[in-house]
Coordinates of C-alpha atoms (C1' of nucleotides) in Angstrom, one line a residue:
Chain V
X1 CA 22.7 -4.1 -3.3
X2 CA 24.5 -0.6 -2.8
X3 CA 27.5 -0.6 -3.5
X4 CA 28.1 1.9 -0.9
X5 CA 28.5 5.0 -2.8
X6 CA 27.4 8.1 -1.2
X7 CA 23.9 9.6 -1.9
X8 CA 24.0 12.0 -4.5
X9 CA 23.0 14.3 -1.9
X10 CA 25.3 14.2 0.3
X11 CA 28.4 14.3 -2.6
X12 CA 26.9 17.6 -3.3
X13 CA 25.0 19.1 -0.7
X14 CA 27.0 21.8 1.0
X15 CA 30.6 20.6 0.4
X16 CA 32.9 22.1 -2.9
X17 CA 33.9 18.7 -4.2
X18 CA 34.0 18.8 -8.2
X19 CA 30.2 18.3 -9.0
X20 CA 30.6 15.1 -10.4
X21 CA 27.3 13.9 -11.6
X22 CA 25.2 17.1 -13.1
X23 CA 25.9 17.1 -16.4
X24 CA 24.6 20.4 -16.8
X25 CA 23.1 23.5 -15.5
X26 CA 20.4 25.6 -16.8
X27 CA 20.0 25.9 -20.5
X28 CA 22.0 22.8 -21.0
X29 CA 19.4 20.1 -21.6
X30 CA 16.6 22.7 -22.8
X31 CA 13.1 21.2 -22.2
X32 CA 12.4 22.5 -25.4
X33 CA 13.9 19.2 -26.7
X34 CA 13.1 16.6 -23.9
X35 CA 11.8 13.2 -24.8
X36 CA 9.9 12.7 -21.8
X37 CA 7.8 16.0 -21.9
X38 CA 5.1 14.9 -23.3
X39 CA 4.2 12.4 -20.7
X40 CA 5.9 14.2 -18.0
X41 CA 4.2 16.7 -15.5
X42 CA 6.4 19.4 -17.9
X43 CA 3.7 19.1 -20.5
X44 CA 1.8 20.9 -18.3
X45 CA 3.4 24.1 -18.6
X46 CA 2.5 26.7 -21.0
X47 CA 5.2 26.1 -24.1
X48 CA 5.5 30.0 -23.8
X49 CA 7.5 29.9 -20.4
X50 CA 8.9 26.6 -20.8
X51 CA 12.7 28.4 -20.1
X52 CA 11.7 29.5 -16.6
X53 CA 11.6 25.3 -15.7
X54 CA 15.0 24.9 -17.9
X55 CA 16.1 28.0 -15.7
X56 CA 15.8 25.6 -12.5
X57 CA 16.8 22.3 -13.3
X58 CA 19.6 20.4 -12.9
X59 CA 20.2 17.3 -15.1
X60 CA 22.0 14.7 -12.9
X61 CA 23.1 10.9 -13.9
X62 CA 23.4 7.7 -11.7
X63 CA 25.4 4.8 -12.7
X64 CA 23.5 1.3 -11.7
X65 CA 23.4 0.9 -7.9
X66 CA 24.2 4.3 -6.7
X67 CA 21.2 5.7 -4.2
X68 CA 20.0 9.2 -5.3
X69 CA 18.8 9.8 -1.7
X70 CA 18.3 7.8 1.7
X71 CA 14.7 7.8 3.6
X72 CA 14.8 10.5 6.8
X73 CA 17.4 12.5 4.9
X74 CA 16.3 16.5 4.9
X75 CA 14.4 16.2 1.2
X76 CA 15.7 19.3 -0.8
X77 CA 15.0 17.8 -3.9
X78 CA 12.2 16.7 -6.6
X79 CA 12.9 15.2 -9.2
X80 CA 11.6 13.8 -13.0
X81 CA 13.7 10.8 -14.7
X82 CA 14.3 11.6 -18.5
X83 CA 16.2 7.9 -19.0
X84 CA 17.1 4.4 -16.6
X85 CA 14.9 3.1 -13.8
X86 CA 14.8 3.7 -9.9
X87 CA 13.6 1.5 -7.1
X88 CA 12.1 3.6 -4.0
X89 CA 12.1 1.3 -0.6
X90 CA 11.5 1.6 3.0
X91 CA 13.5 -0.2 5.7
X92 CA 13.0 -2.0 8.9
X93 CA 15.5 -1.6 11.5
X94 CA 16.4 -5.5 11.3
X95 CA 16.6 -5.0 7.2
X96 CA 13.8 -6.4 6.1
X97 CA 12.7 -4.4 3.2
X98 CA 9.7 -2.8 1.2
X99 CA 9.6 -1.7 -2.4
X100 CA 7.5 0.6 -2.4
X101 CA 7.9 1.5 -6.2
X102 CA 9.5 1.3 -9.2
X103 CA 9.9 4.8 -11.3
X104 CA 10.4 4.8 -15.1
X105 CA 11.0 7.8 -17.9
X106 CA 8.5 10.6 -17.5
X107 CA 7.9 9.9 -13.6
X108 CA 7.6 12.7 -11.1
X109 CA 9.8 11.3 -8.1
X110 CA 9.3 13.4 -4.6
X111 CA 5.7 12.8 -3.6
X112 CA 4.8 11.4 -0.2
X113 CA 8.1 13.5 1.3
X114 CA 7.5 16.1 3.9
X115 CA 10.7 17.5 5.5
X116 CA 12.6 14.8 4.7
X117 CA 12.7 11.8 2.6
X118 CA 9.7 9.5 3.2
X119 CA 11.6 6.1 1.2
X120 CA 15.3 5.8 -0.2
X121 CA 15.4 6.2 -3.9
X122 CA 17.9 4.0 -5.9
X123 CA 19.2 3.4 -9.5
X124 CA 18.7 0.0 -10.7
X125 CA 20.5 1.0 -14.1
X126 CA 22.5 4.1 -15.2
X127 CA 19.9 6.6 -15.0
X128 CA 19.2 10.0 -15.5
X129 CA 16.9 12.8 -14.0
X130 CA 15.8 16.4 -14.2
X131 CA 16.5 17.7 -10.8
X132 CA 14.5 20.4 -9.3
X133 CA 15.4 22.5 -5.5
X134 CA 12.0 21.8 -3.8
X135 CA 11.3 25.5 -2.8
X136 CA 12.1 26.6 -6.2
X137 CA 9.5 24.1 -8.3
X138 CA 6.9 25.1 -5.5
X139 CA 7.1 28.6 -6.4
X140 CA 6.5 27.0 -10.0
X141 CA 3.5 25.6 -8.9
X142 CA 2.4 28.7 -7.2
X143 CA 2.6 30.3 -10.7
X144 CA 1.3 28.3 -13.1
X145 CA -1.7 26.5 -11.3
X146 CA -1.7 23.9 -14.5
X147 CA 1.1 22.4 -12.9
X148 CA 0.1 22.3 -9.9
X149 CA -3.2 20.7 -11.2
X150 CA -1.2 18.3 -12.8
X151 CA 1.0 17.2 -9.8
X152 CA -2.3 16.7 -7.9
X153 CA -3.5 14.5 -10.7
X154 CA -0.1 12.4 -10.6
X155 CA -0.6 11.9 -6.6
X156 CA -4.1 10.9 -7.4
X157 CA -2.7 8.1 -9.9
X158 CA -0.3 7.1 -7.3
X159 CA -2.9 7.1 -4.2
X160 CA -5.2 4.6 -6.8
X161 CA -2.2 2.6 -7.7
X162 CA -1.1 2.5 -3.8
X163 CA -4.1 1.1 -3.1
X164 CA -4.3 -1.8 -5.7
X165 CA -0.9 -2.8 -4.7
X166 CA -2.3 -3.2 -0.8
X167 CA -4.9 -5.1 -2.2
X168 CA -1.7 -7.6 -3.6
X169 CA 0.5 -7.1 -0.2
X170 CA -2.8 -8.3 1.7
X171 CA -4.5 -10.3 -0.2
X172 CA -3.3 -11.8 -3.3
X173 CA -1.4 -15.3 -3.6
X174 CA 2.3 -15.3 -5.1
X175 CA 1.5 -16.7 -8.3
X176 CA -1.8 -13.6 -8.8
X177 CA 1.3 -11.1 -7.1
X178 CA 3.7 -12.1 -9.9
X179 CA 0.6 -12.0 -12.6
X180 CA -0.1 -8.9 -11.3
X181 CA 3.3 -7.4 -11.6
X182 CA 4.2 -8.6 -15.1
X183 CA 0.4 -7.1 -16.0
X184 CA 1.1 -3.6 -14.5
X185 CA 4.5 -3.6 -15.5
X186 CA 3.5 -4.3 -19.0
X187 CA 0.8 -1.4 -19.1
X188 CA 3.0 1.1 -17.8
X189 CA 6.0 -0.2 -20.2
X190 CA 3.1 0.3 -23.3
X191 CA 2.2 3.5 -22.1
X192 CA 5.7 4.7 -23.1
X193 CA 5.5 3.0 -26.4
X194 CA 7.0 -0.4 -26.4
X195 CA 5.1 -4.0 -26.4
X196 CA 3.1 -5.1 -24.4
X197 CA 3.9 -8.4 -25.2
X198 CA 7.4 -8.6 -23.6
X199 CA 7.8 -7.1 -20.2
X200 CA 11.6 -6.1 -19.7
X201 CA 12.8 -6.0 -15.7
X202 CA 15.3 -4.4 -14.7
X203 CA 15.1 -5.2 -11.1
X204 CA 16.7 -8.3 -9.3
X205 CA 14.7 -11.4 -8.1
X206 CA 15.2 -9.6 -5.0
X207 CA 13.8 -6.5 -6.0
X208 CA 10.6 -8.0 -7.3
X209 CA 10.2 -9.8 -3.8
X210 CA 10.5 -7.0 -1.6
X211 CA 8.2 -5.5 -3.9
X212 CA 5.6 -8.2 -4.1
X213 CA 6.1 -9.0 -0.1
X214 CA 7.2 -12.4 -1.1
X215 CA 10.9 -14.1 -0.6
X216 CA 13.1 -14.2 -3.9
X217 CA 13.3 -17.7 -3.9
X218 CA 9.5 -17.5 -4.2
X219 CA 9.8 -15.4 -7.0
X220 CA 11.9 -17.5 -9.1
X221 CA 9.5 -20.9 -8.0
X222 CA 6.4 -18.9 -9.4
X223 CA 8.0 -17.7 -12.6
X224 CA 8.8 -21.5 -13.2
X225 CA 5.2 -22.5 -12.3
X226 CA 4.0 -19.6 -14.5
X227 CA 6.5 -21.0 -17.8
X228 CA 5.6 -24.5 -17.0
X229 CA 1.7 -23.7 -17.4
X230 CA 3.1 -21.6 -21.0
X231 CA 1.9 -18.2 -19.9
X232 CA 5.1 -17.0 -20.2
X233 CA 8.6 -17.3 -21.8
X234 CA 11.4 -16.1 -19.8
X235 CA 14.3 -15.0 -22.1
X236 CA 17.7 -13.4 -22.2
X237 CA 18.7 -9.9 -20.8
X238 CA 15.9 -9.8 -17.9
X239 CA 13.3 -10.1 -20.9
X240 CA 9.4 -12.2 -19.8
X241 CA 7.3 -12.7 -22.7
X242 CA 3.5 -13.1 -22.2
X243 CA 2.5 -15.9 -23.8
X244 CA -1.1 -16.3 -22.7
X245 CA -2.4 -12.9 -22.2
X246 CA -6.3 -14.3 -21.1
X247 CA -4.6 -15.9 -18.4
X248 CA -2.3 -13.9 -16.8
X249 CA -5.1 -11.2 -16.6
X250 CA -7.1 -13.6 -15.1
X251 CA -4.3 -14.4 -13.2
X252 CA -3.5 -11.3 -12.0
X253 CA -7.6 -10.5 -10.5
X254 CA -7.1 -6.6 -11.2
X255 CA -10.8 -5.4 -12.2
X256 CA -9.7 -4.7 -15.6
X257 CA -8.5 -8.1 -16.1
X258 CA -11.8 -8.9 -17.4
X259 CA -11.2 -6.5 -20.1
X260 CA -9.1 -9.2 -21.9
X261 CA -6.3 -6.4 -22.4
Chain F
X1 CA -21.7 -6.6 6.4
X2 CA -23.5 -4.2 4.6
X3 CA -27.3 -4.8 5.6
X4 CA -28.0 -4.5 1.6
X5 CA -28.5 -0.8 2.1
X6 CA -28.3 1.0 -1.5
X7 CA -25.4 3.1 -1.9
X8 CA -26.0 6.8 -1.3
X9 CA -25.4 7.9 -5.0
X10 CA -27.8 5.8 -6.0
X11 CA -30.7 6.4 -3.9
X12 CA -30.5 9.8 -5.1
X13 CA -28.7 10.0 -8.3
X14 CA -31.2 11.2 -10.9
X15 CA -34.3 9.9 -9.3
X16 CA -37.2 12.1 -7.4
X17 CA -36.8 9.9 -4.4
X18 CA -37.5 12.0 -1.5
X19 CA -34.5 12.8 -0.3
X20 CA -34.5 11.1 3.3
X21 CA -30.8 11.4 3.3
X22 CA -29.1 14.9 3.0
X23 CA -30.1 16.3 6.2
X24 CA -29.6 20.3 5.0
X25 CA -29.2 22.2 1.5
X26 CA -27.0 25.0 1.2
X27 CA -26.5 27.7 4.3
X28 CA -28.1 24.8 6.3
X29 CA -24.7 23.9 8.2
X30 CA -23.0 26.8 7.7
X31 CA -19.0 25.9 7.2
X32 CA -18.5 29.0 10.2
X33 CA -19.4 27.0 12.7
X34 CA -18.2 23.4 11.7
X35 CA -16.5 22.1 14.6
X36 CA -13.7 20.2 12.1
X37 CA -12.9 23.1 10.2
X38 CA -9.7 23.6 11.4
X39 CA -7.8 20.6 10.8
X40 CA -10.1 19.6 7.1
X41 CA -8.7 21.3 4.0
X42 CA -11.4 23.9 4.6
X43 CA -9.3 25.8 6.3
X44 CA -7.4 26.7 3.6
X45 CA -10.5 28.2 2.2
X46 CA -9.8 32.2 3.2
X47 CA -12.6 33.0 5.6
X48 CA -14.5 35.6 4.0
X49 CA -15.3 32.9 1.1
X50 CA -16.2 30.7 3.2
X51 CA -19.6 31.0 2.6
X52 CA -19.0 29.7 -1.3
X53 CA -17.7 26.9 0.4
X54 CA -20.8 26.5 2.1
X55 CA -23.0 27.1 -0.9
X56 CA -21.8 24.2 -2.8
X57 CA -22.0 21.5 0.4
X58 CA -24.7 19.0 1.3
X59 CA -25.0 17.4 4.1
X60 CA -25.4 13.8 4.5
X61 CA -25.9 10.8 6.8
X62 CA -25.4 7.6 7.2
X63 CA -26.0 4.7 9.6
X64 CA -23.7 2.4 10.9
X65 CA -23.3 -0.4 7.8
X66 CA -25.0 2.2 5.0
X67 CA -22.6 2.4 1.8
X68 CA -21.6 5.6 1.1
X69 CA -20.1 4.6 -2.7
X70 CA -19.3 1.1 -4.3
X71 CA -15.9 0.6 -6.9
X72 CA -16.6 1.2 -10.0
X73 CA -19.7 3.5 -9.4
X74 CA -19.0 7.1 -11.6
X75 CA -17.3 9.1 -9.1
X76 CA -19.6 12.4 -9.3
X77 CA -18.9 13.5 -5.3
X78 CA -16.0 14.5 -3.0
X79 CA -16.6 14.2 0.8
X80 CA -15.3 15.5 4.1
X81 CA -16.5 13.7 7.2
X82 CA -18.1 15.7 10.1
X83 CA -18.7 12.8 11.9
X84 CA -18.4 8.6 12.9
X85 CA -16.4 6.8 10.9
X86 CA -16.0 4.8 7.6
X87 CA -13.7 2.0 6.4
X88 CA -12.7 2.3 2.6
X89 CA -12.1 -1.1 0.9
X90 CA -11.5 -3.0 -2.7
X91 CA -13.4 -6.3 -3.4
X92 CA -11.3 -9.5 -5.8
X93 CA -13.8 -11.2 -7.8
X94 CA -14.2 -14.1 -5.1
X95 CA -14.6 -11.9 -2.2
X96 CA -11.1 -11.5 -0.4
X97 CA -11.3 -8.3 0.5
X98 CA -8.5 -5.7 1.5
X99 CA -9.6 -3.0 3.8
X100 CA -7.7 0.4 2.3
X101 CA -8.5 2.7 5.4
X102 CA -10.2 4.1 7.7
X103 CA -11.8 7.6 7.6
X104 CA -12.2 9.8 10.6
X105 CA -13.9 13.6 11.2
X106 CA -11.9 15.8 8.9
X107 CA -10.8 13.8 6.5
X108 CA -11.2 14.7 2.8
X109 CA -13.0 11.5 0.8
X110 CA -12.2 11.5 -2.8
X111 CA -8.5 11.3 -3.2
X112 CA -7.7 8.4 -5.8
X113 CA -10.6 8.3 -7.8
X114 CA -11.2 9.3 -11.5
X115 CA -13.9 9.0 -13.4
X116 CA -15.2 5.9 -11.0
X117 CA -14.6 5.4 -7.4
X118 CA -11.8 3.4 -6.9
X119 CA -12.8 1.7 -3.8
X120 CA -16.4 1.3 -2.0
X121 CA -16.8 3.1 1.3
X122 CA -19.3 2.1 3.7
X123 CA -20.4 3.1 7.1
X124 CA -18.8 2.1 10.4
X125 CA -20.9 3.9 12.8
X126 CA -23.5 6.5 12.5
X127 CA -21.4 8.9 10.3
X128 CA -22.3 12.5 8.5
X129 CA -20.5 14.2 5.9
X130 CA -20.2 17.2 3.8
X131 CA -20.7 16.1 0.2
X132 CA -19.5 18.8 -3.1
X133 CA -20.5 17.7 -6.5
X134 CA -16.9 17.1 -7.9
X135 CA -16.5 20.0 -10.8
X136 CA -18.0 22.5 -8.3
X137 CA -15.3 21.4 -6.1
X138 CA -12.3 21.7 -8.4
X139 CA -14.0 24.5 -9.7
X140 CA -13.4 26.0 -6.1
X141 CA -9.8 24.3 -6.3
X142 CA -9.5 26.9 -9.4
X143 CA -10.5 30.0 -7.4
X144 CA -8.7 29.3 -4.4
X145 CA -5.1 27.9 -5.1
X146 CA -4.6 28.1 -1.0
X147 CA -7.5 24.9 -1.3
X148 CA -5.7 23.3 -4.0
X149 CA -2.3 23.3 -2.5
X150 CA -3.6 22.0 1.1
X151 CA -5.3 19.1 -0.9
X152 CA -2.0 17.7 -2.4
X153 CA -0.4 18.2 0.7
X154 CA -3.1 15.6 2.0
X155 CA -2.6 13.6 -1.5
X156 CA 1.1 13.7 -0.5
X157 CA 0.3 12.5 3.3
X158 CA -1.7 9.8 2.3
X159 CA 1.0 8.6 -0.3
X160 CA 3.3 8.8 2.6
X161 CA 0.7 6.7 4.9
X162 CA 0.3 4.6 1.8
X163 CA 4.0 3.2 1.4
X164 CA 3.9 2.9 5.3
X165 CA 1.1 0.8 5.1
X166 CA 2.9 -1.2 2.2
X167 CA 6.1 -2.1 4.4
X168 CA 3.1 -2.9 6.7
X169 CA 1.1 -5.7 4.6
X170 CA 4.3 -6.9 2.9
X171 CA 7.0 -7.3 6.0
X172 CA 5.5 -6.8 8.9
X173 CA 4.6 -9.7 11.3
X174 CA 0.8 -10.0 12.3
X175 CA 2.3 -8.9 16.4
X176 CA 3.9 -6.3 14.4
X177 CA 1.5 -5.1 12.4
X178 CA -1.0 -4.9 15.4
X179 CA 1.2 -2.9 16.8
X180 CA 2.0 -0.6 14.2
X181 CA -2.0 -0.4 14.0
X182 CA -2.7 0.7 17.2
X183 CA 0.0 3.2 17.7
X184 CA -0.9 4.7 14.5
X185 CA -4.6 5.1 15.3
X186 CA -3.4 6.4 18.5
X187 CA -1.5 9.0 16.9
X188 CA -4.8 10.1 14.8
X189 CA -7.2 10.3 17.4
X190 CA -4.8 12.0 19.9
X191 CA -4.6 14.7 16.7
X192 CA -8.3 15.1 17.3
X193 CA -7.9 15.8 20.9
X194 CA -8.3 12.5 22.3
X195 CA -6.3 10.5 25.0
X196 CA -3.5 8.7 22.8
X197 CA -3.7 5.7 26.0
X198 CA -7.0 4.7 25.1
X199 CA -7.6 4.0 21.2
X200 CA -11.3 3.3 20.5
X201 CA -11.3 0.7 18.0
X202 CA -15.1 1.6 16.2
X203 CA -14.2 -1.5 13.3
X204 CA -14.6 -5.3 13.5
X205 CA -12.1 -7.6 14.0
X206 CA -12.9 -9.0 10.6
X207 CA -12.4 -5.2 9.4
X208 CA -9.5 -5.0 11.4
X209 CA -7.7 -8.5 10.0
X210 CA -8.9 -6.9 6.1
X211 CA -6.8 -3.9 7.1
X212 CA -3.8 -5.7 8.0
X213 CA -3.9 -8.6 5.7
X214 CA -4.7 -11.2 8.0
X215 CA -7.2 -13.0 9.3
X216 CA -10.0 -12.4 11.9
X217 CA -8.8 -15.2 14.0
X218 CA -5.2 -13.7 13.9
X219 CA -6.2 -10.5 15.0
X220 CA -8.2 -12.1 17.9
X221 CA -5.5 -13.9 19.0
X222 CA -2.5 -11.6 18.2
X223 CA -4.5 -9.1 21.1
X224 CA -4.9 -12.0 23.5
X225 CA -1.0 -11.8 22.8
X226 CA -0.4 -8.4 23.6
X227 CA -2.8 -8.5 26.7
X228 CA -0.9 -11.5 28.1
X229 CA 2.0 -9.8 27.6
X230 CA 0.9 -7.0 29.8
X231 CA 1.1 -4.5 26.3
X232 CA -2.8 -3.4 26.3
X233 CA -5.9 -4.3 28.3
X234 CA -8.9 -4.7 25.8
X235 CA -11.7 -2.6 28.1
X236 CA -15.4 -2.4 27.0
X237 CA -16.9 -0.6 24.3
X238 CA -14.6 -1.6 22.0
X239 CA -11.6 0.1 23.8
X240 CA -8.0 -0.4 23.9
X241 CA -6.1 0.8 26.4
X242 CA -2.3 0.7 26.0
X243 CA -0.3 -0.1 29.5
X244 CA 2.8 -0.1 27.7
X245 CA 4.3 2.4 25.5
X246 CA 7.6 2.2 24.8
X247 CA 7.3 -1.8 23.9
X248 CA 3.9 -1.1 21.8
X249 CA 6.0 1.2 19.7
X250 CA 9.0 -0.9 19.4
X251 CA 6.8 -3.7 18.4
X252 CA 5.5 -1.2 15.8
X253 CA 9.3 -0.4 14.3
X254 CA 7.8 2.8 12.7
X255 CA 10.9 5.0 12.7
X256 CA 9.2 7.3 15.2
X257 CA 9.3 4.1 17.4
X258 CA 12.2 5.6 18.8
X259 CA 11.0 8.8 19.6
X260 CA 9.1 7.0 22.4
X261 CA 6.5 9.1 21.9
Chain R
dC1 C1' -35.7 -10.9 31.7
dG2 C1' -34.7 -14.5 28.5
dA3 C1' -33.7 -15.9 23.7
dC4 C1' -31.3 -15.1 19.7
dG5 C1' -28.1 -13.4 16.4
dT6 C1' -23.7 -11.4 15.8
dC7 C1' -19.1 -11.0 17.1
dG8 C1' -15.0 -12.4 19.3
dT9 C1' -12.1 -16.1 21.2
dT10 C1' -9.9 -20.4 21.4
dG11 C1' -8.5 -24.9 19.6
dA12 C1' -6.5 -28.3 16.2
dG13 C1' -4.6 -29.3 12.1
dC14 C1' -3.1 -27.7 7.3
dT15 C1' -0.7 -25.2 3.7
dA16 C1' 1.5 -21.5 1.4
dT17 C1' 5.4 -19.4 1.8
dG18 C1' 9.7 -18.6 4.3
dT19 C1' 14.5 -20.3 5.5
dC20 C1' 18.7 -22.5 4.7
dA21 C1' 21.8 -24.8 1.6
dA22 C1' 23.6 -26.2 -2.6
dA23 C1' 23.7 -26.4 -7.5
dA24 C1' 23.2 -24.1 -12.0
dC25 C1' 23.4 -20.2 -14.7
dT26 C1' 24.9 -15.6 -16.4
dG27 C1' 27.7 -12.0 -17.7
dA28 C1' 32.1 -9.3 -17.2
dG29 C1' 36.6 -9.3 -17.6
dC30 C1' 40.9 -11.5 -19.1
Chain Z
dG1 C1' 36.9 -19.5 -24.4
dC2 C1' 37.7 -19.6 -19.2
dT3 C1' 37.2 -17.8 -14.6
dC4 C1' 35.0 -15.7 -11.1
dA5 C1' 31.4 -13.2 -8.6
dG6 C1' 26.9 -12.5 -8.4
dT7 C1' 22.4 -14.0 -9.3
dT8 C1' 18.9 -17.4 -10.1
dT9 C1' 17.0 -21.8 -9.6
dT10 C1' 16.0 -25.9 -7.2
dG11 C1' 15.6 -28.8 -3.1
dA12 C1' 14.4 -30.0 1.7
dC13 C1' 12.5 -28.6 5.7
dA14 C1' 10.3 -25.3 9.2
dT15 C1' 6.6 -22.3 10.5
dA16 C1' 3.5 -18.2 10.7
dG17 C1' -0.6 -17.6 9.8
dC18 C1' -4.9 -19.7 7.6
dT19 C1' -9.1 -22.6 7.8
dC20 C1' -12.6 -25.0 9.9
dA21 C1' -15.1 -25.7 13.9
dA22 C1' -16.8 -25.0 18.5
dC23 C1' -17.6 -22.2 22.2
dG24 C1' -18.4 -18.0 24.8
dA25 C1' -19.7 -13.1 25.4
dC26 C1' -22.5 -9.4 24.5
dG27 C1' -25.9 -6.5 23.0
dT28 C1' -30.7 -6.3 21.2
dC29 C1' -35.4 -7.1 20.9
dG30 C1' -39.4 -8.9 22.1

DNA sequence: CGACGTCGTTGAGCTATGTCAAAACTGAGC
DNA sequence: GCTCAGTTTTGACATAGCTCAACGACGTCG
C-alpha cells in the first residue's frame, strides 16, 4: 500500500520546494540515446526533430510505493516509462479497488484522462518516466501527425486489450483469470525481449486480485492449484515459470490460445 | 439470438449479390443533412469538405438480430450509427459470452480493431449506419487532422468508459452494478436529448446480465429489487423509469454519484 | 381472438469465491 | 544468523450469485 508520500504532483506543482525527483531537464536524458524508443510512441517521430521532444520532457524517478498522481486530480501531465513498473487503479468510496492496468518500459501513460485524472497511477518498484506538460506534447501531435497516428494506434491497442480483460472480469473463472494473466503478462514481457518462459511480477498478491476481480487469498489458492497440476513453478524473487505452455493457453481461453504460443 | 442471418461483410464482400442491403451509394444521404452530425466525429470534418465525407459513405441497414460483423472476420469497414441500436460482444470457445457495449446514433464503430474485428456486433433493433471502407477513412483521417484528433478523443473516452466498466465487472455488486447501468445509460440518452427519468432499455435481459457479468436471472431479480425498493418502476415497452435519483446514483458509487445529478 | 414461442420472473438448492483468522514464509536490517 | 514486519499461504466457514426448473406475461401470427 502507499506509504503516504505525496503525489508527485502535488510535491511539484506550483510550490518552490527543491525539485526532488526530476533528474533532469531538457537535454539531459537526450532521446537520441533512449532504450525504450524503439518501442515507444517516440519512434514515431522523424529522427530529424527528435530535440524538439528532448526540448519538452522532463525525466522524473519514483521509489517503490510512491503514487505519481491520484484519480480526479487536474491531469497536467502525460507521461512514457523508460525503466520500473506502475499499477493504474480506480477506487470505490468504501475502498474496494480495481486495477485497471499494469504499465511496463516503452508505455504511453495518460490515455483515458480528460481534465483530470481518470485512475491513480502508482509505482510498484523504483521507476522512471519521461514526463511530458499535456498542452505541450498536444501541440506535438498537432505537428507531426505520425505521432498523433501513433497515439491513436496505442489507444486502439488499449480499447482491444480493455475489452479482453472485461471478457475475464465477467466471465472467466479464477483459475482461466490467473491463466490468463501469467499468458498476457508473458507476451507483453517477450515483446520487450525477455522469456517467455518465466513471467516475473512485480505486483503483490493483492495487486493481482484487484486486477483479476478476485480476493488475494484466491489468488494464492489458484497459483497452488495451478503448481499442483505442474503448469507452473513458482520461484524466488516474484519469478512464475510456465511449465506447461499447451495448458495454460488452454487455460487461459484467449482466441489465440489455440495458436499453441 | 442471431436468427442465423449472414453477417453484412459477407453478404456483400466480393460477391455480385444484389445488394439488398446498402440502402444509398454516395450523395444518397448527404452528410448535410444527417440529423447526428453534430455530436459523431463528423463534425470535426470542416463543412465545406463535407461532401468528401459524403463521397466515401454507404449506407446500410440492419434488422433487429442481423450481425453487422463477427470476431475474427478481416476488419475492412468503420461505422457510424444513424440509427437503433447494437450490442458489441466477444464469444469463449464454450459460449460464455461477455457483452462489451452498446452502440447508440452517433457513435463511431471501429475503435479496437486491427486487421480483424475484435468483437462481433449484431443488431438490437432496426438499426442503419454509415459504413467507410477503412483506408479511405484513415485516408480522410490524413487530410483532416481536425477528424483525427476528435477520433482519439473518442478512443480516449471509451478507454475512460472502459476502466469504469472494469471497476464495474470486477467490484461492483450485481444491485450496484444495475445501478451503475442505468444511471449511465441515463446519462447517454439524455446527451441525445432524451428525458434522463425514463431510460429505454432496447436489450434483453440475457444481453443485459452479459453486459454486467451476471446472469439473466440476477438481472431479473436485482430490478424486482430496486422496484420493491421504490428505486425504479419497470413501465412497458421496455421502459425504466427512475423514481429515485439520488439513491440510484448512490447505489451506482460512480464518483459523479455525488454530484446528484 | 386464440395458440404459440420467446422473454422475463420467481423459486430452491448449489458452488465458486469471499471473509476472517491463523500459521508459514520472505526479506531487510542488525 | 536472528528478529521483525509485511506478505503469502492455508484453513474453516459464510454467502452472493449461479443453475436448473417451473411458471407467467406478452407480443405475434394465423
Amino acid at each position: 500500500m502507499a506509504k503516504a508520500a505525496k503525489p508527485l504532483t502535488e510535491l511539484e506543482g506550483t510550490t518552490a520546494l527543491p525539485r526532488a525527483v526530476p533528474r533532469g531537464g531538457p537535454g539531459v536524458a537526450p532521446c537520441g540515446a533512449c532504450a525504450v524508443r524503439p518501442l515507444a510512441i517516440c519512434a514515431a517521430m522523424p529522427l530529424e526533430h527528435l530535440a524538439q521532444l528532448a526540448a519538452i520532457v522532463t525525466s522524473v524517478s519514483l521509489t517503490a510505493g510512491q503514487p505519481l498522481f491520484l484519480e480526479g486530480e487536474p491531469a497536467r501531465h502525460h507521461f512514457i516509462v523508460t525503466g520500473g513498473a506502475l499499477k493504474i487503479y480506480k477506487l470505490l468510496s468504501d475502498g474496494r479497488r480495481q486495477v485497471t492496468g499494469f504499465v511496463f518500459p516503452s508505455d504511453f501513460l495518460g490515455l483515458a484522462n480528460k481534465e483530470t485524472y481518470a485512475y491513480s497511477a502508482e509505482a510498484m518498484t523504483r521507476t522512471e518516466l519521461c514526463r511530458f506538460r499535456r498542452e505541450k506534447l498536444e501541440a506535438m501531435l498537432d505537428r507531426f501527425p505520425q505521432l498523433e497516428r501513433r497515439l491513436l494506434a496505442v489507444a486502439n491497442d488499449e480499447l482491444a486489450a480493455a475489452q479482453e480483460r472485461m471478457l475475464l472480469l465477467g466471465r472467466k473463472t479464477a483459475k482461466e483469470r490467473i491463466a490468463s494473466f501469467l499468458t498476457t503478462l508473458g507476451r507483453t514481457t517477450s515483446r520487450r525481449g525477455e522469456s517467455k518462459q518465466v513471467v516475473t511480477l512485480p505486483m503483490s498478491r493483492t495487486d493481482i486480485g484487484d486486477y483479476l476481480g478476485l480476493s488475494t487469498e484466491t489468488v494464492s489458492r489458484t497459483f497452488t492449484e495451478l503448481k499442483l497440476a505442474g503448469i507452473v513453478r513458482l520461484e524466488p524473487k516474484s519469478r512464475v515459470r510456465i511449465l506447461d505452455d499447451r495448458k495454460i493457453n488452454l487455460l487461459a481461453e484467449c482466441e489465440d490460445a489455440t495458436l499453441g504460443l
